mmCIF file of C-alpha atoms in Angstrom:
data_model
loop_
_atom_site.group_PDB
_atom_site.id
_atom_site.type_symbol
_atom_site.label_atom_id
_atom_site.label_comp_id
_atom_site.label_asym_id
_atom_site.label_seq_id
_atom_site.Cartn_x
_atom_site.Cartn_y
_atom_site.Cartn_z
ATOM 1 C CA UNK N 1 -168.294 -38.378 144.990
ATOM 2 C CA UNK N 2 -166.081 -38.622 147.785
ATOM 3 C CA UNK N 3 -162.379 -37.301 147.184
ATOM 4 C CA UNK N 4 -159.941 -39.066 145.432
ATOM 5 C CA UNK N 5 -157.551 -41.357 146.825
ATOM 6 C CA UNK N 6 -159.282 -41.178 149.896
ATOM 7 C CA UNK N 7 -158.675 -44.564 151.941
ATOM 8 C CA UNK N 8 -160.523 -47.613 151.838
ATOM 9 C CA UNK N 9 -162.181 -49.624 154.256
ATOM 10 C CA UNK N 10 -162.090 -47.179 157.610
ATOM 11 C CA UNK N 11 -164.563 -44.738 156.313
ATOM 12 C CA UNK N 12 -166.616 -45.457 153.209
ATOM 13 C CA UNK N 13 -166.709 -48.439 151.025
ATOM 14 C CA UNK N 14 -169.541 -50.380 148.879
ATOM 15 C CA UNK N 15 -170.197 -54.120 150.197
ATOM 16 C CA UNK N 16 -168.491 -55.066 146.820
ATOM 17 C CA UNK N 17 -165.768 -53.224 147.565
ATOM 18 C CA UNK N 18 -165.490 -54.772 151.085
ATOM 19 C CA UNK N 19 -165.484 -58.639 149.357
ATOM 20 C CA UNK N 20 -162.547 -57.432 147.100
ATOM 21 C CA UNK N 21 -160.786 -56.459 149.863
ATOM 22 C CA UNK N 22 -161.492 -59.517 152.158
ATOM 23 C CA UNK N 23 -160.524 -61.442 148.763
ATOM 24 C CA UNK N 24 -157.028 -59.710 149.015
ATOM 25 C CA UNK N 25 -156.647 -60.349 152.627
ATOM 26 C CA UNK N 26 -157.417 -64.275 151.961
ATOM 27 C CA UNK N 27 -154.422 -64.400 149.381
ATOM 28 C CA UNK N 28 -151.835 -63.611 153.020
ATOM 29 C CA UNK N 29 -149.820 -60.986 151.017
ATOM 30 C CA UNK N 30 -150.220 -57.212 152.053
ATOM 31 C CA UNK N 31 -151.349 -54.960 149.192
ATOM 32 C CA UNK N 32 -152.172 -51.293 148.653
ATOM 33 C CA UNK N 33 -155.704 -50.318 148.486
ATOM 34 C CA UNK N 34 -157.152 -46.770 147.335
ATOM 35 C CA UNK N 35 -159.396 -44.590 144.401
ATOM 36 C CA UNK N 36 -158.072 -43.907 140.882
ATOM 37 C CA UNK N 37 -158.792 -40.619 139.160
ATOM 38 C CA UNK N 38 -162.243 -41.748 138.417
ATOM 39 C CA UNK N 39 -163.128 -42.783 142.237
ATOM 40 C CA UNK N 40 -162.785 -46.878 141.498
ATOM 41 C CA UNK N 41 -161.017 -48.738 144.340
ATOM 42 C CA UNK N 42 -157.564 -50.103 142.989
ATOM 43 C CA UNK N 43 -155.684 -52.829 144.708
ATOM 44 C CA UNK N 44 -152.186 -53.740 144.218
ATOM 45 C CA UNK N 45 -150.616 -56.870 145.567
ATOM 46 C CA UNK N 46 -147.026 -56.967 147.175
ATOM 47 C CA UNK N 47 -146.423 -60.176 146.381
ATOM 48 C CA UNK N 48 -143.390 -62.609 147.788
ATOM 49 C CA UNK N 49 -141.677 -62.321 144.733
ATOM 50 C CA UNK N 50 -142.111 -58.237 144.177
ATOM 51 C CA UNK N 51 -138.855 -56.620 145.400
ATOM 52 C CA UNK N 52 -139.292 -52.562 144.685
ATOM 53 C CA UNK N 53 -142.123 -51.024 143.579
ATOM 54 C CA UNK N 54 -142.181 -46.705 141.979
ATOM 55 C CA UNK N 55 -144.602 -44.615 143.026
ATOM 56 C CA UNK N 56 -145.365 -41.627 140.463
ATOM 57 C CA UNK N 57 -147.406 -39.629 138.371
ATOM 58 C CA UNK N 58 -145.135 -40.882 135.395
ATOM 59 C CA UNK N 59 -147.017 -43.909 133.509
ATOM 60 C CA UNK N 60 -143.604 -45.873 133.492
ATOM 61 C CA UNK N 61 -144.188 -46.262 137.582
ATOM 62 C CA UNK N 62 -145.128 -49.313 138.760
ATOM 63 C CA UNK N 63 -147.954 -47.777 140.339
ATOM 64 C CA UNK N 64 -149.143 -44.371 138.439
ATOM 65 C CA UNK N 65 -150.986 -41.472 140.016
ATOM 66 C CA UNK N 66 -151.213 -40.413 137.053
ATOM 67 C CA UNK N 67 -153.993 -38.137 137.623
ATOM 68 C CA UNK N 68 -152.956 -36.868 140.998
ATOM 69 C CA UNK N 69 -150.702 -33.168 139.704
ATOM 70 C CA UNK N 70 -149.197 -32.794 143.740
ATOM 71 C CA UNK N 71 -146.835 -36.447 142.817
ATOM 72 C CA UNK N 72 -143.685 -35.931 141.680
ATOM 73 C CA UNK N 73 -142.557 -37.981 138.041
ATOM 74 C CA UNK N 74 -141.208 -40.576 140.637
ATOM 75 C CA UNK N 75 -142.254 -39.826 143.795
ATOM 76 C CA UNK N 76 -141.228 -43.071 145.955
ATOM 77 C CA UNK N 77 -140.255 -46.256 146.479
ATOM 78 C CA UNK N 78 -141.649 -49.170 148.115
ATOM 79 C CA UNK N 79 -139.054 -52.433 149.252
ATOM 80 C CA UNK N 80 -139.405 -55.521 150.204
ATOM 81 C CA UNK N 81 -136.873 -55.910 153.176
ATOM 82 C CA UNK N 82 -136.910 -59.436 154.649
ATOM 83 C CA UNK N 83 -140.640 -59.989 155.633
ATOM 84 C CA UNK N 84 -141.518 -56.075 156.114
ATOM 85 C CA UNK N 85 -142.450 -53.567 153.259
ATOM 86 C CA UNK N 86 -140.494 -50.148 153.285
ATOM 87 C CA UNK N 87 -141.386 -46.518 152.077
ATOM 88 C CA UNK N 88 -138.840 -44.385 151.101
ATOM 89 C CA UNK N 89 -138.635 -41.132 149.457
ATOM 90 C CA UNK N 90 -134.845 -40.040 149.719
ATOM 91 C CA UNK N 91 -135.683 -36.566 148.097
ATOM 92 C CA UNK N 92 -137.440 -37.865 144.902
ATOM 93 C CA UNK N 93 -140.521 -35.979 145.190
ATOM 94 C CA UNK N 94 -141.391 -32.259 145.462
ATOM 95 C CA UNK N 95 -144.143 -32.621 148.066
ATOM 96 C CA UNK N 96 -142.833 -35.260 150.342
ATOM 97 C CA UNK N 97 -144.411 -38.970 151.050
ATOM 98 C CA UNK N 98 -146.264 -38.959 154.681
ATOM 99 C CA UNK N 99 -147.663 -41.881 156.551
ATOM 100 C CA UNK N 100 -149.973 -41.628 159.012
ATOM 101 C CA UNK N 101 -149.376 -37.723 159.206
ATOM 102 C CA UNK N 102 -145.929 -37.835 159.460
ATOM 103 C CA UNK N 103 -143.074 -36.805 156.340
ATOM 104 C CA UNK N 104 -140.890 -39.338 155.660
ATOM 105 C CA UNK N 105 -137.348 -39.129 156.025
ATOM 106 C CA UNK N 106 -135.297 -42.160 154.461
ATOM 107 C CA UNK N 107 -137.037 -45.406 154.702
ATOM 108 C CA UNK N 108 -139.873 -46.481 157.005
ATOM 109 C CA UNK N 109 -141.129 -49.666 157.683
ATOM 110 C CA UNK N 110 -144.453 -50.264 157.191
ATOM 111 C CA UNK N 111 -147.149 -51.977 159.518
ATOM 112 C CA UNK N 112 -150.852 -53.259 158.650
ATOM 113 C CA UNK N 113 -152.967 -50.168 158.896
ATOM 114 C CA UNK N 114 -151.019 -47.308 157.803
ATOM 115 C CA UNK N 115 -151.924 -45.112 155.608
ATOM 116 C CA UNK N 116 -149.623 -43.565 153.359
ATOM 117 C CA UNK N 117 -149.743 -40.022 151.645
ATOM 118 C CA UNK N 118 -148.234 -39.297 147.972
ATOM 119 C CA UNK N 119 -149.578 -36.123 146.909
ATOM 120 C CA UNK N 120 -153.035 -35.401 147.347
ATOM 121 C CA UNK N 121 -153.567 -39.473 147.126
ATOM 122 C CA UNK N 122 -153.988 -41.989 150.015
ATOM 123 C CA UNK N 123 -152.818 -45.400 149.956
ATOM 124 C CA UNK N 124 -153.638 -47.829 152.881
ATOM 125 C CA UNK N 125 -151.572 -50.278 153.848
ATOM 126 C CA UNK N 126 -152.790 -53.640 154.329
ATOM 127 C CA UNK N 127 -151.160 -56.554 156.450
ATOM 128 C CA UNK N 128 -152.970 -59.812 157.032
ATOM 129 C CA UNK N 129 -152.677 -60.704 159.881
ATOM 130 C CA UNK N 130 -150.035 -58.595 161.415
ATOM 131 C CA UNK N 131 -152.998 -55.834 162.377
ATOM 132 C CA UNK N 132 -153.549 -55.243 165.911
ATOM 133 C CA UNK N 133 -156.335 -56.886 166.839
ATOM 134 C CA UNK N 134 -157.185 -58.091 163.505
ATOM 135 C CA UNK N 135 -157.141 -62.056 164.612
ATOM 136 C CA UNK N 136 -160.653 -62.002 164.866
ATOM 137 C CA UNK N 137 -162.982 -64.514 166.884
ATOM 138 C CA UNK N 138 -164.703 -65.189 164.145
ATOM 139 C CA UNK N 139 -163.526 -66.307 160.982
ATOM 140 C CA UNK N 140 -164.614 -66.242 157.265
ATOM 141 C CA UNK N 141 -167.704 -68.350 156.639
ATOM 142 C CA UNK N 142 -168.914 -68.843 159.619
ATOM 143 C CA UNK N 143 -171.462 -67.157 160.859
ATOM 144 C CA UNK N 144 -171.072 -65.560 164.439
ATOM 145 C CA UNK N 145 -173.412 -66.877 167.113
ATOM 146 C CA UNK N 146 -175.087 -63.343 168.305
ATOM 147 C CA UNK N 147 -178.135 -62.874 170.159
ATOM 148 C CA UNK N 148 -181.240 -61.455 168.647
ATOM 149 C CA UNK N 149 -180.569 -57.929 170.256
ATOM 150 C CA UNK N 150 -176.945 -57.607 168.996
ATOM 151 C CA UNK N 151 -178.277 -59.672 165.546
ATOM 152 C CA UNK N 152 -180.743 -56.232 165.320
ATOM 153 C CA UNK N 153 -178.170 -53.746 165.821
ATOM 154 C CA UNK N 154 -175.314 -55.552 163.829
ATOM 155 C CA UNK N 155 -177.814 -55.365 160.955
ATOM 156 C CA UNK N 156 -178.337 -51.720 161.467
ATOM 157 C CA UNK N 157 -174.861 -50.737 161.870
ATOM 158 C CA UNK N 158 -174.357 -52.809 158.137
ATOM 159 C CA UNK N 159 -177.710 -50.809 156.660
ATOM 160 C CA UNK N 160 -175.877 -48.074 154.730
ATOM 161 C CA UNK N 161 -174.094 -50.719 152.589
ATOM 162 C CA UNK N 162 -177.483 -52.387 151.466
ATOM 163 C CA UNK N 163 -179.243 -51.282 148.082
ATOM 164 C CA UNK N 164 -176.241 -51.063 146.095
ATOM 165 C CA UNK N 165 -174.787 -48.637 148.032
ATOM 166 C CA UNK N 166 -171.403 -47.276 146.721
ATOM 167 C CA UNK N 167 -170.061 -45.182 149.172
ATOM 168 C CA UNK N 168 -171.584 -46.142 152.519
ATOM 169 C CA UNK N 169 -170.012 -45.414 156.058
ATOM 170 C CA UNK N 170 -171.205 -48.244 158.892
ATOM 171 C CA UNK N 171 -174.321 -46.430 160.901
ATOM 172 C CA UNK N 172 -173.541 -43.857 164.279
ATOM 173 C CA UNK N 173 -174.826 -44.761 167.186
ATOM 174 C CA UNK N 174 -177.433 -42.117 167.090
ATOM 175 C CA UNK N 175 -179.198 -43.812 163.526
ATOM 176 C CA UNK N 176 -179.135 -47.171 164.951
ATOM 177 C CA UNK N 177 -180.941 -46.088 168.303
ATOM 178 C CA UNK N 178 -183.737 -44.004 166.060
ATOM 179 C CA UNK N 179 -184.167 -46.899 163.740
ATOM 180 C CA UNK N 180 -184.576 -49.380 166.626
ATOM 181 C CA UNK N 181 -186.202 -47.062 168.996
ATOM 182 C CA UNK N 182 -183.891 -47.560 170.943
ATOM 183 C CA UNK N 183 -181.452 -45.440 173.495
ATOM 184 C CA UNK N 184 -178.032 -44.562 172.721
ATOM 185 C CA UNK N 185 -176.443 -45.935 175.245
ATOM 186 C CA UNK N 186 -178.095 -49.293 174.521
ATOM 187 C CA UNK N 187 -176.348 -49.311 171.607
ATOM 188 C CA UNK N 188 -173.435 -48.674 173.215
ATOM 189 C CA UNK N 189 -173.672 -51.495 175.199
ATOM 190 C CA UNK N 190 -174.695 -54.013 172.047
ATOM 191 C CA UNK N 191 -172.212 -52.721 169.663
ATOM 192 C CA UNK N 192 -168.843 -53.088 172.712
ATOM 193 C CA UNK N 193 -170.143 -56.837 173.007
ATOM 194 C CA UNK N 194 -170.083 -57.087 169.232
ATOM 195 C CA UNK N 195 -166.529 -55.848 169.161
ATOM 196 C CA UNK N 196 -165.888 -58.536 171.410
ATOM 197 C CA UNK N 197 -167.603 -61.297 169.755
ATOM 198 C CA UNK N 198 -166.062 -60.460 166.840
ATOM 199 C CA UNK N 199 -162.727 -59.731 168.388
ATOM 200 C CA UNK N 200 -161.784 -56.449 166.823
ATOM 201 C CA UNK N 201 -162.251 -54.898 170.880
ATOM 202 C CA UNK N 202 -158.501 -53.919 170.817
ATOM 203 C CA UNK N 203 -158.431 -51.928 167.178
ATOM 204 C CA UNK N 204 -158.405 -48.132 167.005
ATOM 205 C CA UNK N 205 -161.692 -46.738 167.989
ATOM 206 C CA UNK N 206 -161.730 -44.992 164.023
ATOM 207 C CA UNK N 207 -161.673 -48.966 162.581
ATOM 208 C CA UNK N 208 -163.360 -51.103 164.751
ATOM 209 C CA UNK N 209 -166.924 -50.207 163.106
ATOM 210 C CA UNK N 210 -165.552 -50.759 160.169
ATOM 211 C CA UNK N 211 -163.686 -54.182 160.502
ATOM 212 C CA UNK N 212 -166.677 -55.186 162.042
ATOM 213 C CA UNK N 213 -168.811 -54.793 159.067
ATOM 214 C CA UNK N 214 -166.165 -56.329 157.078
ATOM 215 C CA UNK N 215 -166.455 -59.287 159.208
ATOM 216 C CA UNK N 216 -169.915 -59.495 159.366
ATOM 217 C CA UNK N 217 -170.031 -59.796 155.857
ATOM 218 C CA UNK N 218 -167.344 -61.852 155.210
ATOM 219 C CA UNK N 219 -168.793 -65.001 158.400
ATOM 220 C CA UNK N 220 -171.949 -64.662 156.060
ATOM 221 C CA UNK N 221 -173.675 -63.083 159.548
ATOM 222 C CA UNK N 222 -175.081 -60.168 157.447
ATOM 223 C CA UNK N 223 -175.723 -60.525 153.721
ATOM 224 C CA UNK N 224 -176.833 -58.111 151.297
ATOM 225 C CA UNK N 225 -180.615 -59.590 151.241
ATOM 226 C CA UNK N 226 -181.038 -59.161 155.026
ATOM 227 C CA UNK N 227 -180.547 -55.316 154.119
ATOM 228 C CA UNK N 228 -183.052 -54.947 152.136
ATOM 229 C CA UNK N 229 -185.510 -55.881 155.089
ATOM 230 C CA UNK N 230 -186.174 -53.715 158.008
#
């Protein structure tokens, strides 16, 4: 089992996972996204109408680590501020609140993508819409017009997720070229014109293969059944 808290959606997540998420993303308001205790994904709107949010280990916290021992009682606070979320820890916590890497010191305003750090837990931060890059050429239910070549790889790249899969990470390179016999470099070149056809080109390099899964899924271009044949 992969460790807990550890974020959704850039690394490892089941295809069932992936439609909850691109559920939450269809609603417009950003929400948190990470594991529980027991490895489940958990997703927590921020809603227009939410105002502050408590982070803890404390069940009285709006949103409870419970089972994470490195978060303080109350560790943090999340704000609504105008349009914008905020994180701030103003010395509530033992251990400090990081996003991205960094320690937090007073508020922060958040932005689609980070990834925030409460103890040994990691929240992502999710955005619609206000993601670099994340205005996609192709949009939900519709599938993407591809050519057969970048139609084989695409479905390649999506394999791990097929069969149930719980944890699954999109394919390298290097397994899509031995399952399709072909070179790596070839892949190369299919997957960049995928990014482009499915406009997540200008993402960081550690999310593109991962949005574009999400996408693929989500435009009905890959479905679970076309996994399940090589």
């Amino acid at each position: 089992m992969p460790a807990t808290g550890a974020p959704l959606g850039a690394h490892w997540a089941s295809a069932a996972e992936l439609k909850e998420q691109l559920a939450a993303e269809r609603l417009g308001d950003p929400f948190l996204v990470f594991r529980d205790g027991d490895g489940l994904q958990r997703i927590v709107p921020l809603s227009a109408d939410a105002a502050r949010l408590t982070v803890g280990r404390d069940p009285a916290t709006d949103i409870s680590l419970a089972w994470d021992h490195e978060v303080s009682r109350v560790h943090a606070e999340l704000e609504r501020v105008g349009p914008d979320w905020t994180v701030a820890d103003d010395g509530l916590s033992r251990n400090g609140t990081y996003v991205n890497g960094d320690r937090v010191t007073g508020r922060l305003r958040l932005r689609g993508g980070d990834v925030l750090h409460f103890g040994s837990t990691r929240i992502a931060f999710r955005a619609p819409g206000t993601q670099l890059g994340e205005t996609a050429a192709v949009t939900s239910g519709a599938p993407a017009v591809i050519t057969a070549a970048q139609r084989r790889v695409l479905l390649a790249l999506c394999r791990p997720y097929g069969a149930g899969a719980k944890h699954a990470a999109p394919a390298t390179n290097r397994q899509i070229a031995d399952e399709l016999f072909l070179s790596v470099e070839g892949v190369k070149t299919q997957v960049r014109a995928l990014f482009e056809r499915f406009g997540v080109e200008d993402l960081p390099q550690n999310r593109k293969r991962a949005r574009l899964v999400e996408l693929a899924f989500a435009s009905g271009t890959v479905t679970e059944r076309d996994l399940d044949v090589l």
